[in-house]
């Protein structure tokens, strides 16, 4: 989604992720992860486990990571928010995990918004 600041891009992405997650719309996704790039945890993650830590310690990060890697991301939707404001995170040479994810180098079968 493209648009000027304040046009509702974040709200739209959150709404899409929520509606698909609660199965209001038909979908083949079994896991939807909303990941705001502005968040320090997401922006500084150097591996998948670090990225998943955005969701806190309430989830078993190690088992979610193992499941994602075993399935190569099949039936998973990653919703990245704020790419226009965090361009430095997705350029070549950046130490975080985002560019390898976007290029399909980690979870080859993942869908990304």
PDB file of N, CA and C in Angstrom:
ATOM      1  N   UNK A   1       0.842  -1.179   0.000  1.00  0.00           N
ATOM      2  CA  UNK A   1       0.000   0.000   0.000  1.00  0.00           C
ATOM      3  C   UNK A   1       0.879   1.229   0.000  1.00  0.00           C
ATOM      4  N   UNK A   2       0.530   2.176  -0.830  1.00  0.00           N
ATOM      5  CA  UNK A   2       1.272   3.428  -0.918  1.00  0.00           C
ATOM      6  C   UNK A   2       0.334   4.574  -0.591  1.00  0.00           C
ATOM      7  N   UNK A   3       0.892   5.618  -0.002  1.00  0.00           N
ATOM      8  CA  UNK A   3       0.109   6.806   0.279  1.00  0.00           C
ATOM      9  C   UNK A   3       0.854   7.720   1.220  1.00  0.00           C
ATOM     10  N   UNK A   4       0.332   8.911   1.369  1.00  0.00           N
ATOM     11  CA  UNK A   4       0.937   9.899   2.256  1.00  0.00           C
ATOM     12  C   UNK A   4       0.714   9.512   3.713  1.00  0.00           C
ATOM     13  N   UNK A   5       1.517  10.083   4.579  1.00  0.00           N
ATOM     14  CA  UNK A   5       1.370   9.860   6.018  1.00  0.00           C
ATOM     15  C   UNK A   5      -0.046  10.235   6.458  1.00  0.00           C
ATOM     16  N   UNK A   6      -0.623   9.413   7.307  1.00  0.00           N
ATOM     17  CA  UNK A   6      -1.945   9.702   7.846  1.00  0.00           C
ATOM     18  C   UNK A   6      -3.110   9.280   6.978  1.00  0.00           C
ATOM     19  N   UNK A   7      -2.835   8.587   5.874  1.00  0.00           N
ATOM     20  CA  UNK A   7      -3.916   8.188   4.962  1.00  0.00           C
ATOM     21  C   UNK A   7      -4.600   6.890   5.373  1.00  0.00           C
ATOM     22  N   UNK A   8      -4.053   6.194   6.375  1.00  0.00           N
ATOM     23  CA  UNK A   8      -4.711   4.980   6.858  1.00  0.00           C
ATOM     24  C   UNK A   8      -4.075   3.672   6.407  1.00  0.00           C
ATOM     25  N   UNK A   9      -2.835   3.712   5.948  1.00  0.00           N
ATOM     26  CA  UNK A   9      -2.175   2.481   5.494  1.00  0.00           C
ATOM     27  C   UNK A   9      -2.030   1.490   6.640  1.00  0.00           C
ATOM     28  N   UNK A  10      -1.577   1.959   7.788  1.00  0.00           N
ATOM     29  CA  UNK A  10      -1.407   1.077   8.948  1.00  0.00           C
ATOM     30  C   UNK A  10      -2.744   0.506   9.379  1.00  0.00           C
ATOM     31  N   UNK A  11      -3.749   1.328   9.444  1.00  0.00           N
ATOM     32  CA  UNK A  11      -5.084   0.866   9.827  1.00  0.00           C
ATOM     33  C   UNK A  11      -5.589  -0.186   8.849  1.00  0.00           C
ATOM     34  N   UNK A  12      -5.372   0.041   7.567  1.00  0.00           N
ATOM     35  CA  UNK A  12      -5.814  -0.930   6.554  1.00  0.00           C
ATOM     36  C   UNK A  12      -5.083  -2.253   6.704  1.00  0.00           C
ATOM     37  N   UNK A  13      -3.777  -2.204   6.914  1.00  0.00           N
ATOM     38  CA  UNK A  13      -3.014  -3.450   7.086  1.00  0.00           C
ATOM     39  C   UNK A  13      -3.434  -4.202   8.345  1.00  0.00           C
ATOM     40  N   UNK A  14      -3.633  -3.476   9.434  1.00  0.00           N
ATOM     41  CA  UNK A  14      -4.090  -4.114  10.669  1.00  0.00           C
ATOM     42  C   UNK A  14      -5.463  -4.750  10.475  1.00  0.00           C
ATOM     43  N   UNK A  15      -6.321  -4.063   9.771  1.00  0.00           N
ATOM     44  CA  UNK A  15      -7.672  -4.579   9.512  1.00  0.00           C
ATOM     45  C   UNK A  15      -7.616  -5.852   8.660  1.00  0.00           C
ATOM     46  N   UNK A  16      -6.816  -5.812   7.600  1.00  0.00           N
ATOM     47  CA  UNK A  16      -6.679  -6.998   6.742  1.00  0.00           C
ATOM     48  C   UNK A  16      -6.163  -8.179   7.556  1.00  0.00           C
ATOM     49  N   UNK A  17      -5.098  -7.959   8.317  1.00  0.00           N
ATOM     50  CA  UNK A  17      -4.518  -9.038   9.124  1.00  0.00           C
ATOM     51  C   UNK A  17      -5.536  -9.594  10.117  1.00  0.00           C
ATOM     52  N   UNK A  18      -6.255  -8.709  10.781  1.00  0.00           N
ATOM     53  CA  UNK A  18      -7.245  -9.145  11.770  1.00  0.00           C
ATOM     54  C   UNK A  18      -8.385  -9.919  11.116  1.00  0.00           C
ATOM     55  N   UNK A  19      -8.911  -9.414  10.022  1.00  0.00           N
ATOM     56  CA  UNK A  19     -10.049 -10.060   9.375  1.00  0.00           C
ATOM     57  C   UNK A  19      -9.675 -11.441   8.832  1.00  0.00           C
ATOM     58  N   UNK A  20      -8.480 -11.562   8.276  1.00  0.00           N
ATOM     59  CA  UNK A  20      -8.047 -12.871   7.792  1.00  0.00           C
ATOM     60  C   UNK A  20      -7.796 -13.802   8.973  1.00  0.00           C
ATOM     61  N   UNK A  21      -7.215 -13.270  10.058  1.00  0.00           N
ATOM     62  CA  UNK A  21      -6.914 -14.087  11.238  1.00  0.00           C
ATOM     63  C   UNK A  21      -8.179 -14.662  11.884  1.00  0.00           C
ATOM     64  N   UNK A  22      -9.232 -13.876  11.925  1.00  0.00           N
ATOM     65  CA  UNK A  22     -10.467 -14.371  12.549  1.00  0.00           C
ATOM     66  C   UNK A  22     -11.356 -15.092  11.535  1.00  0.00           C
ATOM     67  N   UNK A  23     -10.811 -15.286  10.350  1.00  0.00           N
ATOM     68  CA  UNK A  23     -11.456 -16.046   9.282  1.00  0.00           C
ATOM     69  C   UNK A  23     -12.770 -15.430   8.815  1.00  0.00           C
ATOM     70  N   UNK A  24     -12.834 -14.098   8.859  1.00  0.00           N
ATOM     71  CA  UNK A  24     -14.005 -13.424   8.316  1.00  0.00           C
ATOM     72  C   UNK A  24     -14.023 -13.583   6.797  1.00  0.00           C
ATOM     73  N   UNK A  25     -12.826 -13.636   6.220  1.00  0.00           N
ATOM     74  CA  UNK A  25     -12.689 -13.851   4.787  1.00  0.00           C
ATOM     75  C   UNK A  25     -12.024 -15.200   4.568  1.00  0.00           C
ATOM     76  N   UNK A  26     -12.424 -15.873   3.522  1.00  0.00           N
ATOM     77  CA  UNK A  26     -11.840 -17.178   3.221  1.00  0.00           C
ATOM     78  C   UNK A  26     -10.353 -17.014   2.912  1.00  0.00           C
ATOM     79  N   UNK A  27      -9.552 -17.888   3.496  1.00  0.00           N
ATOM     80  CA  UNK A  27      -8.106 -17.789   3.338  1.00  0.00           C
ATOM     81  C   UNK A  27      -7.467 -19.147   3.578  1.00  0.00           C
ATOM     82  N   UNK A  28      -6.334 -19.368   2.961  1.00  0.00           N
ATOM     83  CA  UNK A  28      -5.576 -20.592   3.187  1.00  0.00           C
ATOM     84  C   UNK A  28      -4.497 -20.399   4.243  1.00  0.00           C
ATOM     85  N   UNK A  29      -4.404 -19.219   4.836  1.00  0.00           N
ATOM     86  CA  UNK A  29      -3.360 -18.943   5.817  1.00  0.00           C
ATOM     87  C   UNK A  29      -3.701 -19.555   7.165  1.00  0.00           C
ATOM     88  N   UNK A  30      -2.707 -20.227   7.745  1.00  0.00           N
ATOM     89  CA  UNK A  30      -2.884 -20.787   9.083  1.00  0.00           C
ATOM     90  C   UNK A  30      -2.213 -19.923  10.142  1.00  0.00           C
ATOM     91  N   UNK A  31      -1.368 -19.000   9.698  1.00  0.00           N
ATOM     92  CA  UNK A  31      -0.687 -18.086  10.619  1.00  0.00           C
ATOM     93  C   UNK A  31      -0.503 -16.748   9.931  1.00  0.00           C
ATOM     94  N   UNK A  32      -0.874 -15.675  10.627  1.00  0.00           N
ATOM     95  CA  UNK A  32      -0.706 -14.324  10.116  1.00  0.00           C
ATOM     96  C   UNK A  32       0.095 -13.541  11.150  1.00  0.00           C
ATOM     97  N   UNK A  33       1.209 -12.958  10.705  1.00  0.00           N
ATOM     98  CA  UNK A  33       2.052 -12.174  11.597  1.00  0.00           C
ATOM     99  C   UNK A  33       2.086 -10.730  11.117  1.00  0.00           C
ATOM    100  N   UNK A  34       1.556  -9.840  11.932  1.00  0.00           N
ATOM    101  CA  UNK A  34       1.616  -8.404  11.657  1.00  0.00           C
ATOM    102  C   UNK A  34       2.897  -7.881  12.286  1.00  0.00           C
ATOM    103  N   UNK A  35       3.766  -7.265  11.482  1.00  0.00           N
ATOM    104  CA  UNK A  35       5.082  -6.844  11.957  1.00  0.00           C
ATOM    105  C   UNK A  35       5.341  -5.384  11.576  1.00  0.00           C
ATOM    106  N   UNK A  36       5.205  -4.476  12.543  1.00  0.00           N
ATOM    107  CA  UNK A  36       5.463  -3.061  12.260  1.00  0.00           C
ATOM    108  C   UNK A  36       6.967  -2.786  12.227  1.00  0.00           C
ATOM    109  N   UNK A  37       7.467  -2.347  11.082  1.00  0.00           N
ATOM    110  CA  UNK A  37       8.901  -2.117  10.921  1.00  0.00           C
ATOM    111  C   UNK A  37       9.416  -0.984  11.802  1.00  0.00           C
ATOM    112  N   UNK A  38       8.532  -0.091  12.232  1.00  0.00           N
ATOM    113  CA  UNK A  38       8.931   1.001  13.112  1.00  0.00           C
ATOM    114  C   UNK A  38       9.300   0.506  14.503  1.00  0.00           C
ATOM    115  N   UNK A  39       8.785  -0.658  14.882  1.00  0.00           N
ATOM    116  CA  UNK A  39       9.055  -1.212  16.209  1.00  0.00           C
ATOM    117  C   UNK A  39      10.526  -1.637  16.287  1.00  0.00           C
ATOM    118  N   UNK A  40      11.187  -1.274  17.363  1.00  0.00           N
ATOM    119  CA  UNK A  40      12.601  -1.595  17.520  1.00  0.00           C
ATOM    120  C   UNK A  40      12.909  -3.076  17.492  1.00  0.00           C
ATOM    121  N   UNK A  41      12.023  -3.894  18.053  1.00  0.00           N
ATOM    122  CA  UNK A  41      12.224  -5.342  18.060  1.00  0.00           C
ATOM    123  C   UNK A  41      12.221  -5.893  16.640  1.00  0.00           C
ATOM    124  N   UNK A  42      11.281  -5.457  15.845  1.00  0.00           N
ATOM    125  CA  UNK A  42      11.167  -5.921  14.461  1.00  0.00           C
ATOM    126  C   UNK A  42      12.331  -5.384  13.629  1.00  0.00           C
ATOM    127  N   UNK A  43      12.598  -4.105  13.746  1.00  0.00           N
ATOM    128  CA  UNK A  43      13.628  -3.469  12.945  1.00  0.00           C
ATOM    129  C   UNK A  43      15.037  -3.936  13.237  1.00  0.00           C
ATOM    130  N   UNK A  44      15.276  -4.414  14.451  1.00  0.00           N
ATOM    131  CA  UNK A  44      16.634  -4.836  14.816  1.00  0.00           C
ATOM    132  C   UNK A  44      16.820  -6.355  14.792  1.00  0.00           C
ATOM    133  N   UNK A  45      15.792  -7.097  14.427  1.00  0.00           N
ATOM    134  CA  UNK A  45      15.889  -8.565  14.431  1.00  0.00           C
ATOM    135  C   UNK A  45      16.891  -9.044  13.390  1.00  0.00           C
ATOM    136  N   UNK A  46      17.831  -9.859  13.821  1.00  0.00           N
ATOM    137  CA  UNK A  46      18.840 -10.387  12.910  1.00  0.00           C
ATOM    138  C   UNK A  46      18.554 -11.831  12.510  1.00  0.00           C
ATOM    139  N   UNK A  47      17.522 -12.412  13.115  1.00  0.00           N
ATOM    140  CA  UNK A  47      17.121 -13.767  12.749  1.00  0.00           C
ATOM    141  C   UNK A  47      15.624 -13.918  12.991  1.00  0.00           C
ATOM    142  N   UNK A  48      15.094 -15.048  12.586  1.00  0.00           N
ATOM    143  CA  UNK A  48      13.655 -15.285  12.695  1.00  0.00           C
ATOM    144  C   UNK A  48      13.193 -15.266  14.149  1.00  0.00           C
ATOM    145  N   UNK A  49      13.971 -15.845  15.020  1.00  0.00           N
ATOM    146  CA  UNK A  49      13.620 -15.863  16.448  1.00  0.00           C
ATOM    147  C   UNK A  49      13.518 -14.442  16.997  1.00  0.00           C
ATOM    148  N   UNK A  50      14.447 -13.582  16.605  1.00  0.00           N
ATOM    149  CA  UNK A  50      14.402 -12.186  17.031  1.00  0.00           C
ATOM    150  C   UNK A  50      13.169 -11.473  16.512  1.00  0.00           C
ATOM    151  N   UNK A  51      12.786 -11.766  15.281  1.00  0.00           N
ATOM    152  CA  UNK A  51      11.590 -11.177  14.687  1.00  0.00           C
ATOM    153  C   UNK A  51      10.340 -11.626  15.439  1.00  0.00           C
ATOM    154  N   UNK A  52      10.286 -12.907  15.756  1.00  0.00           N
ATOM    155  CA  UNK A  52       9.127 -13.441  16.475  1.00  0.00           C
ATOM    156  C   UNK A  52       9.037 -12.921  17.907  1.00  0.00           C
ATOM    157  N   UNK A  53      10.149 -12.447  18.460  1.00  0.00           N
ATOM    158  CA  UNK A  53      10.128 -11.938  19.835  1.00  0.00           C
ATOM    159  C   UNK A  53       9.289 -10.671  19.955  1.00  0.00           C
ATOM    160  N   UNK A  54       8.897 -10.076  18.817  1.00  0.00           N
ATOM    161  CA  UNK A  54       7.963  -8.939  18.843  1.00  0.00           C
ATOM    162  C   UNK A  54       6.686  -9.324  19.586  1.00  0.00           C
ATOM    163  N   UNK A  55       6.313 -10.580  19.485  1.00  0.00           N
ATOM    164  CA  UNK A  55       5.079 -11.049  20.127  1.00  0.00           C
ATOM    165  C   UNK A  55       5.255 -11.369  21.598  1.00  0.00           C
ATOM    166  N   UNK A  56       6.433 -11.130  22.145  1.00  0.00           N
ATOM    167  CA  UNK A  56       6.673 -11.288  23.571  1.00  0.00           C
ATOM    168  C   UNK A  56       6.907 -12.721  23.993  1.00  0.00           C
ATOM    169  N   UNK A  57       6.993 -12.891  25.271  1.00  0.00           N
ATOM    170  CA  UNK A  57       7.325 -14.205  25.818  1.00  0.00           C
ATOM    171  C   UNK A  57       6.093 -15.075  26.035  1.00  0.00           C
ATOM    172  N   UNK A  58       4.909 -14.570  25.695  1.00  0.00           N
ATOM    173  CA  UNK A  58       3.694 -15.358  25.888  1.00  0.00           C
ATOM    174  C   UNK A  58       3.612 -16.539  24.926  1.00  0.00           C
ATOM    175  N   UNK A  59       4.304 -16.440  23.788  1.00  0.00           N
ATOM    176  CA  UNK A  59       4.272 -17.555  22.848  1.00  0.00           C
ATOM    177  C   UNK A  59       5.596 -18.315  22.924  1.00  0.00           C
ATOM    178  N   UNK A  60       5.553 -19.563  22.566  1.00  0.00           N
ATOM    179  CA  UNK A  60       6.753 -20.390  22.554  1.00  0.00           C
ATOM    180  C   UNK A  60       7.501 -20.109  21.252  1.00  0.00           C
ATOM    181  N   UNK A  61       8.375 -19.114  21.302  1.00  0.00           N
ATOM    182  CA  UNK A  61       9.056 -18.626  20.107  1.00  0.00           C
ATOM    183  C   UNK A  61       9.845 -19.733  19.423  1.00  0.00           C
ATOM    184  N   UNK A  62      10.520 -20.558  20.191  1.00  0.00           N
ATOM    185  CA  UNK A  62      11.342 -21.622  19.602  1.00  0.00           C
ATOM    186  C   UNK A  62      10.496 -22.610  18.804  1.00  0.00           C
ATOM    187  N   UNK A  63       9.319 -22.976  19.323  1.00  0.00           N
ATOM    188  CA  UNK A  63       8.495 -23.951  18.591  1.00  0.00           C
ATOM    189  C   UNK A  63       7.829 -23.305  17.377  1.00  0.00           C
ATOM    190  N   UNK A  64       7.460 -22.027  17.476  1.00  0.00           N
ATOM    191  CA  UNK A  64       6.891 -21.324  16.320  1.00  0.00           C
ATOM    192  C   UNK A  64       7.954 -21.208  15.232  1.00  0.00           C
ATOM    193  N   UNK A  65       9.180 -20.851  15.621  1.00  0.00           N
ATOM    194  CA  UNK A  65      10.273 -20.755  14.648  1.00  0.00           C
ATOM    195  C   UNK A  65      10.513 -22.104  13.968  1.00  0.00           C
ATOM    196  N   UNK A  66      10.567 -23.167  14.756  1.00  0.00           N
ATOM    197  CA  UNK A  66      10.802 -24.501  14.190  1.00  0.00           C
ATOM    198  C   UNK A  66       9.685 -24.874  13.215  1.00  0.00           C
ATOM    199  N   UNK A  67       8.445 -24.606  13.601  1.00  0.00           N
ATOM    200  CA  UNK A  67       7.312 -24.914  12.732  1.00  0.00           C
ATOM    201  C   UNK A  67       7.390 -24.126  11.423  1.00  0.00           C
ATOM    202  N   UNK A  68       7.706 -22.837  11.513  1.00  0.00           N
ATOM    203  CA  UNK A  68       7.829 -22.002  10.314  1.00  0.00           C
ATOM    204  C   UNK A  68       8.921 -22.524   9.386  1.00  0.00           C
ATOM    205  N   UNK A  69      10.063 -22.867   9.949  1.00  0.00           N
ATOM    206  CA  UNK A  69      11.178 -23.356   9.141  1.00  0.00           C
ATOM    207  C   UNK A  69      10.879 -24.721   8.542  1.00  0.00           C
ATOM    208  N   UNK A  70      10.244 -25.600   9.334  1.00  0.00           N
ATOM    209  CA  UNK A  70       9.891 -26.934   8.827  1.00  0.00           C
ATOM    210  C   UNK A  70       8.933 -26.840   7.643  1.00  0.00           C
ATOM    211  N   UNK A  71       7.992 -25.904   7.730  1.00  0.00           N
ATOM    212  CA  UNK A  71       6.998 -25.733   6.665  1.00  0.00           C
ATOM    213  C   UNK A  71       7.475 -24.781   5.580  1.00  0.00           C
ATOM    214  N   UNK A  72       8.660 -24.206   5.768  1.00  0.00           N
ATOM    215  CA  UNK A  72       9.222 -23.207   4.841  1.00  0.00           C
ATOM    216  C   UNK A  72       8.274 -22.023   4.666  1.00  0.00           C
ATOM    217  N   UNK A  73       7.445 -21.777   5.688  1.00  0.00           N
ATOM    218  CA  UNK A  73       6.534 -20.654   5.645  1.00  0.00           C
ATOM    219  C   UNK A  73       5.233 -20.908   4.921  1.00  0.00           C
ATOM    220  N   UNK A  74       4.990 -22.158   4.529  1.00  0.00           N
ATOM    221  CA  UNK A  74       3.761 -22.474   3.796  1.00  0.00           C
ATOM    222  C   UNK A  74       2.530 -22.093   4.630  1.00  0.00           C
ATOM    223  N   UNK A  75       1.557 -21.485   3.985  1.00  0.00           N
ATOM    224  CA  UNK A  75       0.293 -21.059   4.598  1.00  0.00           C
ATOM    225  C   UNK A  75       0.485 -19.944   5.639  1.00  0.00           C
ATOM    226  N   UNK A  76       1.559 -19.177   5.496  1.00  0.00           N
ATOM    227  CA  UNK A  76       1.857 -18.079   6.418  1.00  0.00           C
ATOM    228  C   UNK A  76       1.793 -16.756   5.660  1.00  0.00           C
ATOM    229  N   UNK A  77       1.195 -15.757   6.289  1.00  0.00           N
ATOM    230  CA  UNK A  77       1.137 -14.412   5.741  1.00  0.00           C
ATOM    231  C   UNK A  77       1.903 -13.480   6.677  1.00  0.00           C
ATOM    232  N   UNK A  78       2.932 -12.827   6.140  1.00  0.00           N
ATOM    233  CA  UNK A  78       3.658 -11.804   6.888  1.00  0.00           C
ATOM    234  C   UNK A  78       3.163 -10.449   6.412  1.00  0.00           C
ATOM    235  N   UNK A  79       2.718  -9.638   7.337  1.00  0.00           N
ATOM    236  CA  UNK A  79       2.213  -8.304   7.014  1.00  0.00           C
ATOM    237  C   UNK A  79       3.198  -7.291   7.591  1.00  0.00           C
ATOM    238  N   UNK A  80       4.052  -6.741   6.727  1.00  0.00           N
ATOM    239  CA  UNK A  80       5.026  -5.740   7.145  1.00  0.00           C
ATOM    240  C   UNK A  80       4.418  -4.361   6.977  1.00  0.00           C
ATOM    241  N   UNK A  81       4.484  -3.560   8.035  1.00  0.00           N
ATOM    242  CA  UNK A  81       3.930  -2.220   8.015  1.00  0.00           C
ATOM    243  C   UNK A  81       5.055  -1.204   8.184  1.00  0.00           C
ATOM    244  N   UNK A  82       5.007  -0.145   7.402  1.00  0.00           N
ATOM    245  CA  UNK A  82       5.948   0.951   7.564  1.00  0.00           C
ATOM    246  C   UNK A  82       7.198   0.863   6.713  1.00  0.00           C
ATOM    247  N   UNK A  83       7.158   0.096   5.636  1.00  0.00           N
ATOM    248  CA  UNK A  83       8.341  -0.044   4.778  1.00  0.00           C
ATOM    249  C   UNK A  83       8.771   1.301   4.206  1.00  0.00           C
ATOM    250  N   UNK A  84       7.814   2.185   3.964  1.00  0.00           N
ATOM    251  CA  UNK A  84       8.157   3.502   3.416  1.00  0.00           C
ATOM    252  C   UNK A  84       8.940   4.342   4.417  1.00  0.00           C
ATOM    253  N   UNK A  85       8.776   4.061   5.698  1.00  0.00           N
ATOM    254  CA  UNK A  85       9.456   4.821   6.742  1.00  0.00           C
ATOM    255  C   UNK A  85      10.717   4.123   7.234  1.00  0.00           C
ATOM    256  N   UNK A  86      10.958   2.920   6.765  1.00  0.00           N
ATOM    257  CA  UNK A  86      12.096   2.143   7.265  1.00  0.00           C
ATOM    258  C   UNK A  86      12.900   1.544   6.111  1.00  0.00           C
ATOM    259  N   UNK A  87      13.105   2.335   5.096  1.00  0.00           N
ATOM    260  CA  UNK A  87      13.801   1.852   3.889  1.00  0.00           C
ATOM    261  C   UNK A  87      15.202   1.331   4.188  1.00  0.00           C
ATOM    262  N   UNK A  88      15.855   1.917   5.194  1.00  0.00           N
ATOM    263  CA  UNK A  88      17.213   1.482   5.514  1.00  0.00           C
ATOM    264  C   UNK A  88      17.258   0.050   6.037  1.00  0.00           C
ATOM    265  N   UNK A  89      16.134  -0.451   6.500  1.00  0.00           N
ATOM    266  CA  UNK A  89      16.081  -1.823   7.026  1.00  0.00           C
ATOM    267  C   UNK A  89      16.034  -2.874   5.928  1.00  0.00           C
ATOM    268  N   UNK A  90      15.656  -2.464   4.724  1.00  0.00           N
ATOM    269  CA  UNK A  90      15.495  -3.448   3.654  1.00  0.00           C
ATOM    270  C   UNK A  90      16.435  -3.193   2.480  1.00  0.00           C
ATOM    271  N   UNK A  91      17.591  -2.632   2.775  1.00  0.00           N
ATOM    272  CA  UNK A  91      18.581  -2.438   1.709  1.00  0.00           C
ATOM    273  C   UNK A  91      19.699  -3.468   1.867  1.00  0.00           C
ATOM    274  N   UNK A  92      20.394  -3.737   0.764  1.00  0.00           N
ATOM    275  CA  UNK A  92      21.509  -4.685   0.776  1.00  0.00           C
ATOM    276  C   UNK A  92      22.524  -4.279   1.836  1.00  0.00           C
ATOM    277  N   UNK A  93      23.043  -5.269   2.532  1.00  0.00           N
ATOM    278  CA  UNK A  93      24.053  -5.019   3.547  1.00  0.00           C
ATOM    279  C   UNK A  93      23.489  -4.749   4.927  1.00  0.00           C
ATOM    280  N   UNK A  94      22.189  -4.593   5.028  1.00  0.00           N
ATOM    281  CA  UNK A  94      21.561  -4.376   6.329  1.00  0.00           C
ATOM    282  C   UNK A  94      21.663  -5.670   7.149  1.00  0.00           C
ATOM    283  N   UNK A  95      22.015  -5.582   8.433  1.00  0.00           N
ATOM    284  CA  UNK A  95      22.231  -6.788   9.233  1.00  0.00           C
ATOM    285  C   UNK A  95      20.955  -7.500   9.698  1.00  0.00           C
ATOM    286  N   UNK A  96      19.796  -6.902   9.458  1.00  0.00           N
ATOM    287  CA  UNK A  96      18.578  -7.536   9.970  1.00  0.00           C
ATOM    288  C   UNK A  96      18.077  -8.638   9.033  1.00  0.00           C
ATOM    289  N   UNK A  97      17.048  -9.312   9.482  1.00  0.00           N
ATOM    290  CA  UNK A  97      16.518 -10.492   8.787  1.00  0.00           C
ATOM    291  C   UNK A  97      15.503 -10.141   7.693  1.00  0.00           C
ATOM    292  N   UNK A  98      15.140  -8.903   7.576  1.00  0.00           N
ATOM    293  CA  UNK A  98      14.035  -8.518   6.695  1.00  0.00           C
ATOM    294  C   UNK A  98      14.302  -8.770   5.213  1.00  0.00           C
ATOM    295  N   UNK A  99      15.443  -8.359   4.711  1.00  0.00           N
ATOM    296  CA  UNK A  99      15.720  -8.543   3.287  1.00  0.00           C
ATOM    297  C   UNK A  99      15.765 -10.025   2.903  1.00  0.00           C
ATOM    298  N   UNK A 100      16.449 -10.883   3.681  1.00  0.00           N
ATOM    299  CA  UNK A 100      16.395 -12.309   3.340  1.00  0.00           C
ATOM    300  C   UNK A 100      14.969 -12.877   3.349  1.00  0.00           C
ATOM    301  N   UNK A 101      14.125 -12.382   4.252  1.00  0.00           N
ATOM    302  CA  UNK A 101      12.725 -12.823   4.265  1.00  0.00           C
ATOM    303  C   UNK A 101      12.003 -12.359   3.004  1.00  0.00           C
ATOM    304  N   UNK A 102      12.173 -11.097   2.651  1.00  0.00           N
ATOM    305  CA  UNK A 102      11.499 -10.550   1.481  1.00  0.00           C
ATOM    306  C   UNK A 102      11.951 -11.228   0.189  1.00  0.00           C
ATOM    307  N   UNK A 103      13.195 -11.658   0.146  1.00  0.00           N
ATOM    308  CA  UNK A 103      13.727 -12.326  -1.043  1.00  0.00           C
ATOM    309  C   UNK A 103      13.409 -13.819  -1.067  1.00  0.00           C
ATOM    310  N   UNK A 104      12.763 -14.321  -0.019  1.00  0.00           N
ATOM    311  CA  UNK A 104      12.418 -15.734   0.013  1.00  0.00           C
ATOM    312  C   UNK A 104      13.561 -16.637   0.414  1.00  0.00           C
ATOM    313  N   UNK A 105      14.587 -16.080   1.003  1.00  0.00           N
ATOM    314  CA  UNK A 105      15.744 -16.867   1.390  1.00  0.00           C
ATOM    315  C   UNK A 105      15.576 -17.645   2.675  1.00  0.00           C
ATOM    316  N   UNK A 106      14.560 -17.350   3.446  1.00  0.00           N
ATOM    317  CA  UNK A 106      14.364 -18.042   4.727  1.00  0.00           C
ATOM    318  C   UNK A 106      13.094 -18.874   4.697  1.00  0.00           C
ATOM    319  N   UNK A 107      11.997 -18.254   4.348  1.00  0.00           N
ATOM    320  CA  UNK A 107      10.692 -18.932   4.294  1.00  0.00           C
ATOM    321  C   UNK A 107      10.179 -18.827   2.866  1.00  0.00           C
ATOM    322  N   UNK A 108      10.599 -19.740   2.022  1.00  0.00           N
ATOM    323  CA  UNK A 108      10.342 -19.657   0.582  1.00  0.00           C
ATOM    324  C   UNK A 108       8.863 -19.632   0.197  1.00  0.00           C
ATOM    325  N   UNK A 109       8.014 -20.214   1.002  1.00  0.00           N
ATOM    326  CA  UNK A 109       6.601 -20.337   0.604  1.00  0.00           C
ATOM    327  C   UNK A 109       5.702 -19.344   1.338  1.00  0.00           C
ATOM    328  N   UNK A 110       6.288 -18.379   2.011  1.00  0.00           N
ATOM    329  CA  UNK A 110       5.524 -17.386   2.754  1.00  0.00           C
ATOM    330  C   UNK A 110       4.954 -16.332   1.809  1.00  0.00           C
ATOM    331  N   UNK A 111       3.741 -15.880   2.109  1.00  0.00           N
ATOM    332  CA  UNK A 111       3.146 -14.748   1.398  1.00  0.00           C
ATOM    333  C   UNK A 111       3.432 -13.488   2.203  1.00  0.00           C
ATOM    334  N   UNK A 112       3.667 -12.396   1.500  1.00  0.00           N
ATOM    335  CA  UNK A 112       4.055 -11.153   2.168  1.00  0.00           C
ATOM    336  C   UNK A 112       3.238  -9.979   1.638  1.00  0.00           C
ATOM    337  N   UNK A 113       2.765  -9.177   2.582  1.00  0.00           N
ATOM    338  CA  UNK A 113       2.134  -7.895   2.233  1.00  0.00           C
ATOM    339  C   UNK A 113       3.028  -6.818   2.824  1.00  0.00           C
TER     340      UNK A 113
END
